[in-house]
Tab-separated table of C-alpha atoms and ligand atoms in Angstrom:
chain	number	residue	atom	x	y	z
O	87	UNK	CA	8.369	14.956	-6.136
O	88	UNK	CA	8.309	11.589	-7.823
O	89	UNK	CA	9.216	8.499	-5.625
O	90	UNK	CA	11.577	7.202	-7.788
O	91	UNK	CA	14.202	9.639	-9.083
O	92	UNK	CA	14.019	10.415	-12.692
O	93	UNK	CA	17.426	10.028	-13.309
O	94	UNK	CA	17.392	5.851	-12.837
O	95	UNK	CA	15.203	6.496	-16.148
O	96	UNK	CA	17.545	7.377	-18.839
O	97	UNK	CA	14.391	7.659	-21.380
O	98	UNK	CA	12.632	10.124	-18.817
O	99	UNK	CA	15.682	12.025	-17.479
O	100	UNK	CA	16.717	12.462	-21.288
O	101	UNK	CA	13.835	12.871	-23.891
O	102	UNK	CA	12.015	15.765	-25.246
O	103	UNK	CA	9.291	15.424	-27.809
O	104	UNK	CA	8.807	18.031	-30.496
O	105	UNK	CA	10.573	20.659	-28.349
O	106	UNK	CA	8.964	20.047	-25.102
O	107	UNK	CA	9.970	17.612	-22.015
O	108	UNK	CA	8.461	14.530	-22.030
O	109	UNK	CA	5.087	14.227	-19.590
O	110	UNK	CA	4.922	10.654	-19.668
O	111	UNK	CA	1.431	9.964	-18.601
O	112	UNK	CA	0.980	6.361	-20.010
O	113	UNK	CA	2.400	3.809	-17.637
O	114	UNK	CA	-1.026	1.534	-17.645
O	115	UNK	CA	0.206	0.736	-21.373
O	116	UNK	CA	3.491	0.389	-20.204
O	117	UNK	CA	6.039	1.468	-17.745
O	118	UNK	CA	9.305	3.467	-18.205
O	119	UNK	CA	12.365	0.783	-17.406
O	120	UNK	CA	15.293	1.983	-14.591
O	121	UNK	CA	18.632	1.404	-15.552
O	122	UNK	CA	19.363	-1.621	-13.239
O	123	UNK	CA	16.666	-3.433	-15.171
O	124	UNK	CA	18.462	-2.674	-18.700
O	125	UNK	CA	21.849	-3.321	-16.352
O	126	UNK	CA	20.027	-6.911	-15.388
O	127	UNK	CA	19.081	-7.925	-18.910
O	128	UNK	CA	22.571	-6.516	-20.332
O	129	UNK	CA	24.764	-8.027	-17.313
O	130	UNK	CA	23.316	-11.372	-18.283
O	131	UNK	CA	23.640	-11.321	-21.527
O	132	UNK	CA	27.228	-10.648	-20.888
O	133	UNK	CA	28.014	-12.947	-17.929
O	134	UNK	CA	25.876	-15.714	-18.010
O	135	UNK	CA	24.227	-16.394	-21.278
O	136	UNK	CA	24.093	-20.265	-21.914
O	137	UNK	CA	20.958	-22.269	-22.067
O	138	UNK	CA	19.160	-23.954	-18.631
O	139	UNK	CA	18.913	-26.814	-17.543
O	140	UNK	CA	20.572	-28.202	-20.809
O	141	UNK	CA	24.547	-27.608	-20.785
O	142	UNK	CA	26.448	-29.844	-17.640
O	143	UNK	CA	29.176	-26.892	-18.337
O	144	UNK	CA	29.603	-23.757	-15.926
O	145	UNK	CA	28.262	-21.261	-17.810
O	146	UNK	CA	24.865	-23.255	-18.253
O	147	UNK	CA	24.882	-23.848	-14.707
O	148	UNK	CA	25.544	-20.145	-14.137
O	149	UNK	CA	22.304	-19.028	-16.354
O	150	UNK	CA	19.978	-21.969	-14.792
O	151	UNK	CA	21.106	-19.867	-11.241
O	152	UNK	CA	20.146	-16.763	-12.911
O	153	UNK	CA	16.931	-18.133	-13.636
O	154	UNK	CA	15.970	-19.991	-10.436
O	155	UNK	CA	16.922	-16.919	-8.482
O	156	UNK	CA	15.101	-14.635	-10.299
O	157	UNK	CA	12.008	-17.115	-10.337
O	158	UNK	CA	12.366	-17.292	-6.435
O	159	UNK	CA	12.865	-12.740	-6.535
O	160	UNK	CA	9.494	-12.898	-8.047
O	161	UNK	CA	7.508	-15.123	-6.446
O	162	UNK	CA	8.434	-13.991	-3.365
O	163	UNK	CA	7.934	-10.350	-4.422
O	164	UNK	CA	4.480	-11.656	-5.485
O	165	UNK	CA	3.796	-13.831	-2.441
O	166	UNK	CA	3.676	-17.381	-4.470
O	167	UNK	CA	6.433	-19.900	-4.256
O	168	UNK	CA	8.795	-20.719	-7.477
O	169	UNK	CA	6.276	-23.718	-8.019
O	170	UNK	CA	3.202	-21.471	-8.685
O	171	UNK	CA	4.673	-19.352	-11.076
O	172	UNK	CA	4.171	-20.566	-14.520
O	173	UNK	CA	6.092	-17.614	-16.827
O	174	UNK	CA	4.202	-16.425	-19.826
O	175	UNK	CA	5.081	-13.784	-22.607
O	176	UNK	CA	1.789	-11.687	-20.797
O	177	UNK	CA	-1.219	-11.400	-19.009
O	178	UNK	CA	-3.026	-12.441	-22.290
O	179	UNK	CA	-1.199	-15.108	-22.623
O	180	UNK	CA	-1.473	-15.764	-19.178
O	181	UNK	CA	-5.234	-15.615	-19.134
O	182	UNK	CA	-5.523	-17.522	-22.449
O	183	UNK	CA	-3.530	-20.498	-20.329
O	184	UNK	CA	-6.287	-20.340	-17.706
O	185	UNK	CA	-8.593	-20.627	-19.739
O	186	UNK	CA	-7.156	-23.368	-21.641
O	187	UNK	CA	-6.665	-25.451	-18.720
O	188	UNK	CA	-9.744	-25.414	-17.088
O	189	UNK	CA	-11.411	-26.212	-20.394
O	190	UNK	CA	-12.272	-29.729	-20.282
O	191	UNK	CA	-14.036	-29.193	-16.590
O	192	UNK	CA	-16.571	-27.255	-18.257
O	193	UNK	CA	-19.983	-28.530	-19.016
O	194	UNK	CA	-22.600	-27.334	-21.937
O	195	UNK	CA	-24.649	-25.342	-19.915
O	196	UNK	CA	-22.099	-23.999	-16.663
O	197	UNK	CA	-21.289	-20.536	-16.413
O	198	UNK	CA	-18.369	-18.679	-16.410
O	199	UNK	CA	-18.577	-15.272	-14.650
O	200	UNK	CA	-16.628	-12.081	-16.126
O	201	UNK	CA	-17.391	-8.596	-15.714
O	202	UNK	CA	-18.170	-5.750	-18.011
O	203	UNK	CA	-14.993	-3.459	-17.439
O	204	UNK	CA	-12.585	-6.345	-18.037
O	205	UNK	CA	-9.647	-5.853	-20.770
O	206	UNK	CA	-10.179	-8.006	-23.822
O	207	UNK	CA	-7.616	-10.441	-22.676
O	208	UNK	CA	-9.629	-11.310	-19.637
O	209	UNK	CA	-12.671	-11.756	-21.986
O	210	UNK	CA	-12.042	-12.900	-25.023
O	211	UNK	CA	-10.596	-16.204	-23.531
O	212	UNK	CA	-13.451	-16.668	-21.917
O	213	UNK	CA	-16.047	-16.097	-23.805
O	214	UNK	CA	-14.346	-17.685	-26.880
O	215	UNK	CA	-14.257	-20.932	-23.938
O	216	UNK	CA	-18.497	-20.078	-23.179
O	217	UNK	CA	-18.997	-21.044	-27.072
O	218	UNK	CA	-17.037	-24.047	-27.655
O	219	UNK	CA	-18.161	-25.974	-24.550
O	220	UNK	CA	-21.992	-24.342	-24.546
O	221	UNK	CA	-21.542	-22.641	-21.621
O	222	UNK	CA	-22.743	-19.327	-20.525
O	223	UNK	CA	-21.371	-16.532	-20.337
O	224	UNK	CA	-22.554	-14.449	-17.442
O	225	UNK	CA	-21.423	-10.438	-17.933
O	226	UNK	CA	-21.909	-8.857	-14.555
O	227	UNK	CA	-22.647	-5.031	-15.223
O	228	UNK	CA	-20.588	-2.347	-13.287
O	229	UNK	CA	-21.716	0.956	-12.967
O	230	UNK	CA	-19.611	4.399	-14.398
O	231	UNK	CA	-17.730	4.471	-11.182
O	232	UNK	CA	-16.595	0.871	-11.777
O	233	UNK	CA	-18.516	-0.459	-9.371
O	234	UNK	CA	-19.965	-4.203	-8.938
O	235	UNK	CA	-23.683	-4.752	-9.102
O	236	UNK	CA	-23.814	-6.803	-6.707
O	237	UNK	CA	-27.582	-7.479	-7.039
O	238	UNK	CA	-26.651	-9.200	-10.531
O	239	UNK	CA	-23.823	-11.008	-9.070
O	240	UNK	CA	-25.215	-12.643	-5.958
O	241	UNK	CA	-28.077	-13.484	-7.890
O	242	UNK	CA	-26.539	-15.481	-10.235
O	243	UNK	CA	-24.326	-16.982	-7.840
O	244	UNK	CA	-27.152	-18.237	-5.552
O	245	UNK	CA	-28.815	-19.937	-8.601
O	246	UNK	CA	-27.867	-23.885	-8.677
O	247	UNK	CA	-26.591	-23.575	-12.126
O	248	UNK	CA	-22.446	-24.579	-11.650
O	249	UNK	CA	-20.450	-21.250	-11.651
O	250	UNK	CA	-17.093	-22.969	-13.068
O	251	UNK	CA	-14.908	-20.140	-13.844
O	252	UNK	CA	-15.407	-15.982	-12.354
O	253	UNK	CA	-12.294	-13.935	-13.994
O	254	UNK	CA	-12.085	-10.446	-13.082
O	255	UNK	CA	-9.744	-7.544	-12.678
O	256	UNK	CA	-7.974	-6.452	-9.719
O	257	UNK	CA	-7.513	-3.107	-10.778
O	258	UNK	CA	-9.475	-1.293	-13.839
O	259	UNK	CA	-6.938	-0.106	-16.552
O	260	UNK	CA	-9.813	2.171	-18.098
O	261	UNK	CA	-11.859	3.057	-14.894
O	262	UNK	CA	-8.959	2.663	-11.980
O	263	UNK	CA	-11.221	1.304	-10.140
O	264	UNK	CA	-10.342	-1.574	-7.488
O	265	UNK	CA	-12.817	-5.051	-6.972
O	266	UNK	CA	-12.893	-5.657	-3.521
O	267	UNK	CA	-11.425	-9.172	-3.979
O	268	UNK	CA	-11.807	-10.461	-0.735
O	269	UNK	CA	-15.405	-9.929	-0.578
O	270	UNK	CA	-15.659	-11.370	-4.219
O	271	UNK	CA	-13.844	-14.517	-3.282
O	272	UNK	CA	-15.759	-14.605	-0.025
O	273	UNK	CA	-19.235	-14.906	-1.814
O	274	UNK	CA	-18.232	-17.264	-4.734
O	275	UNK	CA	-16.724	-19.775	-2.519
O	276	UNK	CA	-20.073	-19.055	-0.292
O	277	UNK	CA	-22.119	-20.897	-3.433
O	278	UNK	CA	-19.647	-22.631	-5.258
O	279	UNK	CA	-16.092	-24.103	-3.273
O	280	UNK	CA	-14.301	-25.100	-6.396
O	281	UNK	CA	-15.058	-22.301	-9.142
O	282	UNK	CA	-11.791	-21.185	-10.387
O	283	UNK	CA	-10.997	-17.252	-9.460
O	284	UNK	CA	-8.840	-15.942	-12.004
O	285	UNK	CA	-7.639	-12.675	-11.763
O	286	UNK	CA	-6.395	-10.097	-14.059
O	287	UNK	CA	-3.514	-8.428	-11.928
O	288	UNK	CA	-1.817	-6.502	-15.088
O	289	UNK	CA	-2.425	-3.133	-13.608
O	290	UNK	CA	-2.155	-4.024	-9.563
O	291	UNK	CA	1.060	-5.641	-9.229
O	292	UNK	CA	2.997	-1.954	-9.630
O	293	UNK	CA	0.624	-0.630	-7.653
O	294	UNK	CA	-0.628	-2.605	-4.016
O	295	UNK	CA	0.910	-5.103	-2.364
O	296	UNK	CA	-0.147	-8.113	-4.328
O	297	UNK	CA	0.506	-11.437	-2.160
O	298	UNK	CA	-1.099	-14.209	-4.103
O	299	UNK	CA	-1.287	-16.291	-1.068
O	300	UNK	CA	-3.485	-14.215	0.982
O	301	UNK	CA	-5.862	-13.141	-1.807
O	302	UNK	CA	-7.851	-16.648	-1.471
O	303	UNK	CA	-7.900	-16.355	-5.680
O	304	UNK	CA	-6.865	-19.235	-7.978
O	305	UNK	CA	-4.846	-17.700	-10.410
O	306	UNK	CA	-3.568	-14.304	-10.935
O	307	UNK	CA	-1.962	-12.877	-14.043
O	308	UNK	CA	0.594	-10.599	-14.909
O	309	UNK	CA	3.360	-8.570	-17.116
O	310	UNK	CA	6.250	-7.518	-16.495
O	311	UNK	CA	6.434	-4.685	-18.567
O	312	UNK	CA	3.995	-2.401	-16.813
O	313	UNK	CA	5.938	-2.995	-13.319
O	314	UNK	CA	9.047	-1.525	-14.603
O	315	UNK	CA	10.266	-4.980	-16.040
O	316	UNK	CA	10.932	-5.862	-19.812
O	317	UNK	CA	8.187	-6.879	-22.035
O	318	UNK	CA	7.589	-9.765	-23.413
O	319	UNK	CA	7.329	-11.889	-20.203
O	320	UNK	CA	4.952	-12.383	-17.302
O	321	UNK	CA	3.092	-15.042	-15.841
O	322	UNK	CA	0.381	-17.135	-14.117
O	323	UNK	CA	0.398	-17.541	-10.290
O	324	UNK	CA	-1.471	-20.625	-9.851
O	325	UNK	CA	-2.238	-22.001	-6.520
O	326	UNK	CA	-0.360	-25.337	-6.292
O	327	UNK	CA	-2.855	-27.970	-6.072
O	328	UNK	CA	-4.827	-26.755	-8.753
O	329	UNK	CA	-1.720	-25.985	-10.925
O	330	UNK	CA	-1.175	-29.757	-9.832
O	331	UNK	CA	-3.956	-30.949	-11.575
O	332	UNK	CA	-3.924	-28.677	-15.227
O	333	UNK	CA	-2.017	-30.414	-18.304
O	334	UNK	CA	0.509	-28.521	-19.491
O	335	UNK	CA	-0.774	-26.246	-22.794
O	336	UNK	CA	2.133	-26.480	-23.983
O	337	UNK	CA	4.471	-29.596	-24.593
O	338	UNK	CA	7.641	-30.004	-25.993
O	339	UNK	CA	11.737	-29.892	-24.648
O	340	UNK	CA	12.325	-29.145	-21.104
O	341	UNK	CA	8.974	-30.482	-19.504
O	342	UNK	CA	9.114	-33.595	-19.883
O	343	UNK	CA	10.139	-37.249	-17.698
O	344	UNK	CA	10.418	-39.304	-20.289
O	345	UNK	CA	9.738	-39.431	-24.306
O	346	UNK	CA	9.061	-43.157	-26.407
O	347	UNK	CA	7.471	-43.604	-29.668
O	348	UNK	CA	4.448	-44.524	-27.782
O	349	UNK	CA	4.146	-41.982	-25.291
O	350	UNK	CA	5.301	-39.237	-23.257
O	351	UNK	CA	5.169	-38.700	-19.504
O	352	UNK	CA	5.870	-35.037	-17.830
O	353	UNK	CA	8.071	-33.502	-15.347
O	354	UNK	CA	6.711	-33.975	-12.049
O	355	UNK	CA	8.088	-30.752	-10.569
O	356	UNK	CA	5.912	-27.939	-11.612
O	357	UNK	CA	8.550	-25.246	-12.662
O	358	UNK	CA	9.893	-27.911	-15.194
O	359	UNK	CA	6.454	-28.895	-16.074
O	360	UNK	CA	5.053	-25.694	-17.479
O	361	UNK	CA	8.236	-24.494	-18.924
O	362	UNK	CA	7.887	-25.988	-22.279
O	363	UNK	CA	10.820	-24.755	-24.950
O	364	UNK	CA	13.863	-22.285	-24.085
O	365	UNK	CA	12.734	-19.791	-21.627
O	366	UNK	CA	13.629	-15.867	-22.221
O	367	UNK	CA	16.160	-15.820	-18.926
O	368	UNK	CA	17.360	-12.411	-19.600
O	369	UNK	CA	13.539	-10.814	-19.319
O	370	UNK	CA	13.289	-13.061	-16.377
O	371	UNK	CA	16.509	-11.698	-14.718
O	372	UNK	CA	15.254	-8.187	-15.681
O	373	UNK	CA	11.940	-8.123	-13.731
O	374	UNK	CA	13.439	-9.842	-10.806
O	375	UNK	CA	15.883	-6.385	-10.768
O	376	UNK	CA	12.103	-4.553	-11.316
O	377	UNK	CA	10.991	-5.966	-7.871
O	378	UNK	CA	13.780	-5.233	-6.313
O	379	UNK	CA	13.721	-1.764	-7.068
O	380	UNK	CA	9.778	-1.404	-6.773
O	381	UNK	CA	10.151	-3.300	-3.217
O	382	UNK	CA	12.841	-0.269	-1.920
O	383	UNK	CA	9.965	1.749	-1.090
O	384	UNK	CA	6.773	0.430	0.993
O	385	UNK	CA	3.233	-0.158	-0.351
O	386	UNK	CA	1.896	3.082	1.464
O	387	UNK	CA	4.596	5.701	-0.265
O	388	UNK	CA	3.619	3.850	-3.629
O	389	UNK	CA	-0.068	4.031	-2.657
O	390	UNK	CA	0.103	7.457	-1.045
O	391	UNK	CA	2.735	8.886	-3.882
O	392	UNK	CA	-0.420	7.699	-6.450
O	393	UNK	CA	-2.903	8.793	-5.084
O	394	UNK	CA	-1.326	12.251	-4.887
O	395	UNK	CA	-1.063	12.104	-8.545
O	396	UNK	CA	-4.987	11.054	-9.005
O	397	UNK	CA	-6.402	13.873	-6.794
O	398	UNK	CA	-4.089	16.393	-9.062
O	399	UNK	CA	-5.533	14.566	-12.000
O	400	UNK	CA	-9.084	14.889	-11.037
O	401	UNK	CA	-8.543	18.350	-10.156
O	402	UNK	CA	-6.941	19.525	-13.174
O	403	UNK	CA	-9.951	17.205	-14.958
O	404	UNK	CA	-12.566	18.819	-12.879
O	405	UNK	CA	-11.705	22.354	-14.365
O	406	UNK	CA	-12.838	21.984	-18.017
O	407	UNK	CA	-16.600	21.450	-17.138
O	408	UNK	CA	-17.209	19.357	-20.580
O	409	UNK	CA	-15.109	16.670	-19.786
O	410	UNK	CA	-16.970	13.303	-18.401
O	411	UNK	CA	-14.518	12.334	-15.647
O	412	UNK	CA	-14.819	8.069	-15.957
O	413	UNK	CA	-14.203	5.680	-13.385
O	414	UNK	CA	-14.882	6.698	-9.273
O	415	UNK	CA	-14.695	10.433	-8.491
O	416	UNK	CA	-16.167	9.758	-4.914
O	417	UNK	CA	-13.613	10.115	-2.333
O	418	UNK	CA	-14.198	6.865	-0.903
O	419	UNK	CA	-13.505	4.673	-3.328
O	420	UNK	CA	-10.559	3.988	-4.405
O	421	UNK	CA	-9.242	4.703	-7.513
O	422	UNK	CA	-5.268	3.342	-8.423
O	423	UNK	CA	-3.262	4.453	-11.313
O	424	UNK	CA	-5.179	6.462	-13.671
O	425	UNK	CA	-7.487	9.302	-14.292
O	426	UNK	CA	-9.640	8.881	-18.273
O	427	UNK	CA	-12.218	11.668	-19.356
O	428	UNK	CA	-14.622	11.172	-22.206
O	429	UNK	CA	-15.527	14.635	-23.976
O	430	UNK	CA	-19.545	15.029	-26.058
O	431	UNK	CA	-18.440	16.262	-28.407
O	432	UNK	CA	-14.340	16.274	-28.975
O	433	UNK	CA	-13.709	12.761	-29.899
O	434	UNK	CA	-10.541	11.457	-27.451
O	435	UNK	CA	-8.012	11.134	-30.338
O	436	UNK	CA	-7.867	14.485	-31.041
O	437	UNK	CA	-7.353	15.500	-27.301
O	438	UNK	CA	-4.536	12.706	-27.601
O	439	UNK	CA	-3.294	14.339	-30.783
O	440	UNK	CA	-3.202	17.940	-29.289
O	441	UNK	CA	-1.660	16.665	-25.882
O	442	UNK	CA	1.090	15.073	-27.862
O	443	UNK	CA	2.080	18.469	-29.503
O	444	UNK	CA	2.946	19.620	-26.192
O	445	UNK	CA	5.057	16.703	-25.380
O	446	UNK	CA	2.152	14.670	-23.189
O	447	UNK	CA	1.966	11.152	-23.868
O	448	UNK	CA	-1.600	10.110	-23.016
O	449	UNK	CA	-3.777	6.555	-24.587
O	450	UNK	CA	-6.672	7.411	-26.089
O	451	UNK	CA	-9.333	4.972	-27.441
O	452	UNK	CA	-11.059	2.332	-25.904
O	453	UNK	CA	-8.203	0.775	-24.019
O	454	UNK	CA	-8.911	-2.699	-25.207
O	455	UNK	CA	-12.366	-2.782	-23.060
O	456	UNK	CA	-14.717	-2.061	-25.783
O	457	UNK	CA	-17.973	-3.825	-24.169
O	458	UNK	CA	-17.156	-0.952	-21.182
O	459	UNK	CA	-17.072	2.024	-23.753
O	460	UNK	CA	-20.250	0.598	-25.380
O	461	UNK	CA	-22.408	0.057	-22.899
O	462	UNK	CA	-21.881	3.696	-21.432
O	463	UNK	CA	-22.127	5.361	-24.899
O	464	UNK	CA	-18.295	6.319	-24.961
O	465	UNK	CA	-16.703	6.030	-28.441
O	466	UNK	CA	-13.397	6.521	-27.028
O	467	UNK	CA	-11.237	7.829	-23.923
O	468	UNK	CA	-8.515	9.667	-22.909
O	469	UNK	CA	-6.151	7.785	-20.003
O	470	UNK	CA	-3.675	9.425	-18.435
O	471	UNK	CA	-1.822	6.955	-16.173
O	472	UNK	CA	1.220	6.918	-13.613
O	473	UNK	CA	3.905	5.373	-11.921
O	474	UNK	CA	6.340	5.934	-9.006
O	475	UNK	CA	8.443	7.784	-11.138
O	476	UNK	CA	5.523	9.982	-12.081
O	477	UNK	CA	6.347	13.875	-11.480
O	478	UNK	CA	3.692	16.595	-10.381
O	479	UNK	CA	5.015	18.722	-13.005
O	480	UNK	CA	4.279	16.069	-16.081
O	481	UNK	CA	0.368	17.249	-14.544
O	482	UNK	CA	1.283	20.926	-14.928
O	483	UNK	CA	1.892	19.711	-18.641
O	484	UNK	CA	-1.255	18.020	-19.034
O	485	UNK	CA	-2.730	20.861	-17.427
O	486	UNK	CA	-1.858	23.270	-20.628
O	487	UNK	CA	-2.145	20.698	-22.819
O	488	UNK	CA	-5.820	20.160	-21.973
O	489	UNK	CA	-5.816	24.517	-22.120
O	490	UNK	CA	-4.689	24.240	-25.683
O	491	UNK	CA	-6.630	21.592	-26.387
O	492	UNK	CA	-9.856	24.210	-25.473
O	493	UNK	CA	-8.031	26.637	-27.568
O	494	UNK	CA	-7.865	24.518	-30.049
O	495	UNK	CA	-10.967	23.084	-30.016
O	496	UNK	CA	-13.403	25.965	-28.422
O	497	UNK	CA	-13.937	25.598	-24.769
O	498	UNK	CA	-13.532	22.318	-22.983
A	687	LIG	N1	-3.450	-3.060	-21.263
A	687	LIG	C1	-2.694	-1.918	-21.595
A	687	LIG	C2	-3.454	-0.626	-21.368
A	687	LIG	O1	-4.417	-0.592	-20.661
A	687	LIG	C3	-2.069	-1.985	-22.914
A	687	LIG	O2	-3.071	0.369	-21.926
């Protein structure tokens, strides 16, 4: 049984592909949307649609409600206040803001800590960042289970070269593998008190109960779109009285005090501040509705519903003895969200291709964490990924799909 019913999905409870019934097995890339979320952004639209903060008329006081309520839905959901939420389109963008705004404290020769597993977006930003102030760029390895090495990390943090910046991922969306963030923060602050901690919390925030004030990180990032909200929005929890001291990246209407010739001076309060140009209060609206639904059942039945779905997974994996099961397989560690599988010798868009025939929706490739796929030898992957509304039978389907794809292909 899924957690959430199908039928609050109208693309899941309706859609067939080439014959068969949708196994939609790709909710890492991005989530399936209930219909009080498409009710949200549609009610809106149709009640309330004026611009904030702009109009002294009703209806523009109506949609600046709309949008301070649904900023307050989400923060609290997210355990931030309104003020530490700066919105975003994405967790790239949301990531390429960090990065922006911590770029003047950086010094030629600081580091900035990353990991090898990380998505591009919590990468690129950074080490694009490394080269044009001279820092360095420290890659901590992991290991195929997704594991921090530790050695590597505590090493470099113990040296007396200033750690400015360490930006890693709560969750894995290749491996689905979990950093222990506590234990992360706990030994960066040990060396260095004011590195930033940014985290990449794209694939977590469905999944655990992310409360940004008891995670002891600096920033967290997010989308919408893969926690049952719209896409094209997310954000940037920043802890206040850092987010205090970053210049807004972008300037422009709406964020500013005042405006001469000669100058211009911000908005003081900080949801004004970094809220530069019309904001989309319709997507905003929409994932507020997305943590209201999400938040009807607790963390456990989401956690316990998933990990239901990963055992299956690995099981179903475990019986085609060619496939390279990636990310942790030991019971111990946890593993959130996903199951991929490498093959020698079938290259991962083929199994994709043949998995699609049958009407299962899998990503194959590298999953935007090339430097990960390289450094284990993987050309490519196959993900399958879930969500609460993720049915045991969708793994029946992958299941034969995987049996044709042996049939297909010779044996698996
Ligand atoms: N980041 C998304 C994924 O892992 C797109 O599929």
């Amino acid at each position: 049984m899924p957690l959430a019913p199908r039928t609050d999905f109208p693309l899941l409870s309706s859609s067939t592909v080439r014959g068969h019934q949708l196994a939609y097995l790709d909710s890492a890339a991005t989530s399936q949307k209930p219909q009080v979320v498409l009710d949200a952004i549609n009610d809106y639209y149709s009640t309330s649609n004026a611009n904030v903060h702009r109009g002294a008329h009703f209806l523009g006081d109506k949609s600046t409600q709309a949008w301070h309520q649904a900023r307050q839905t989400i923060a609290q959901f997210l355990g931030a206040t309104p003020q530490e939420l700066v919105i975003t389109r994405n967790t790239t963008e949301a990531l390429n803001l960090a990065a922006r705004a911590v770029a003047s404290s950086i010094q030629p020769g600081d580091r900035i800590i990353t990991t090898l597993l990380e998505h591009h977006s919590n990468f690129v930003p950074w080490q694009r960042l490394a080269r044009e102030r001279q820092a360095e760029l420290v890659v901590v390895k992991v290991d195929k289970q997704g594991q921090l090495d530790w050695d590597q990390l505590n090493e470099v943090l113990a040296s007396s070269t200033p750690v400015r910046v360490v930006a890693l991922s709560h969750i894995s969306n290749t491996l689905g593998s979990v950093f222990p963030l506590s234990q992360v923060v706990e030994a960066v602050r040990h060396h260095h008190k004011n590195a930033v901690i940014v985290v990449d919390g794209a694939q977590a925030a469905v999944h655990m109960d992310v409360k940004f004030d008891q995670l002891g990180v600096d920033a967290y990032a997010l989308s919408a779109h893969k926690m049952l909200g719209p896409m094209g929005i997310g954000a940037l929890l920043v802890r206040r009285s850092l987010l205090e001291t970053w210049e807004p990246v972008l300037v422009g209407g709406g964020m500013i005090d005042e405006v001469t010739l000669e100058k211009t001076t911000y908005a003081t309060n900080l949801e004004e501040r970094f809220t530069a140009g019309t904001p989309d209060v319709a997507s905003l609206v929409g994932w507020a509705a997305a943590c209201e639904y999400l938040d009807q059942w607790s963390w456990s039945q989401h956690l316990a519903h998933d990990r239901e779905l990963v055992d299956r997974t690995l099981e179903i994996a475990k019986k085609f003895p060619e496939l390279e099961i990636i990310g942790p397989t030991d019971p111990d560690l946890p593993r959130i969200g996903s199951v991929a599988f490498v093959h020698p010798k079938i290259h991962a868009h083929d199994i994709g291709q043949v998995l699609d025939s049958v009407g299962v929706a899998v990503r194959s490739g590298h999953h935007c964490t090339m430097p990960l796929h390289n450094e284990f030898g993987w050309p490519a992957s196959v993900r399958a990924s879930f969500q609460c509304y993720t049915d045991l039978s969708e793994l029946d389907a992958l299941a034969e799909g995987l049996r044709k794809v042996a049939a297909v292909f010779g044996n698996l």
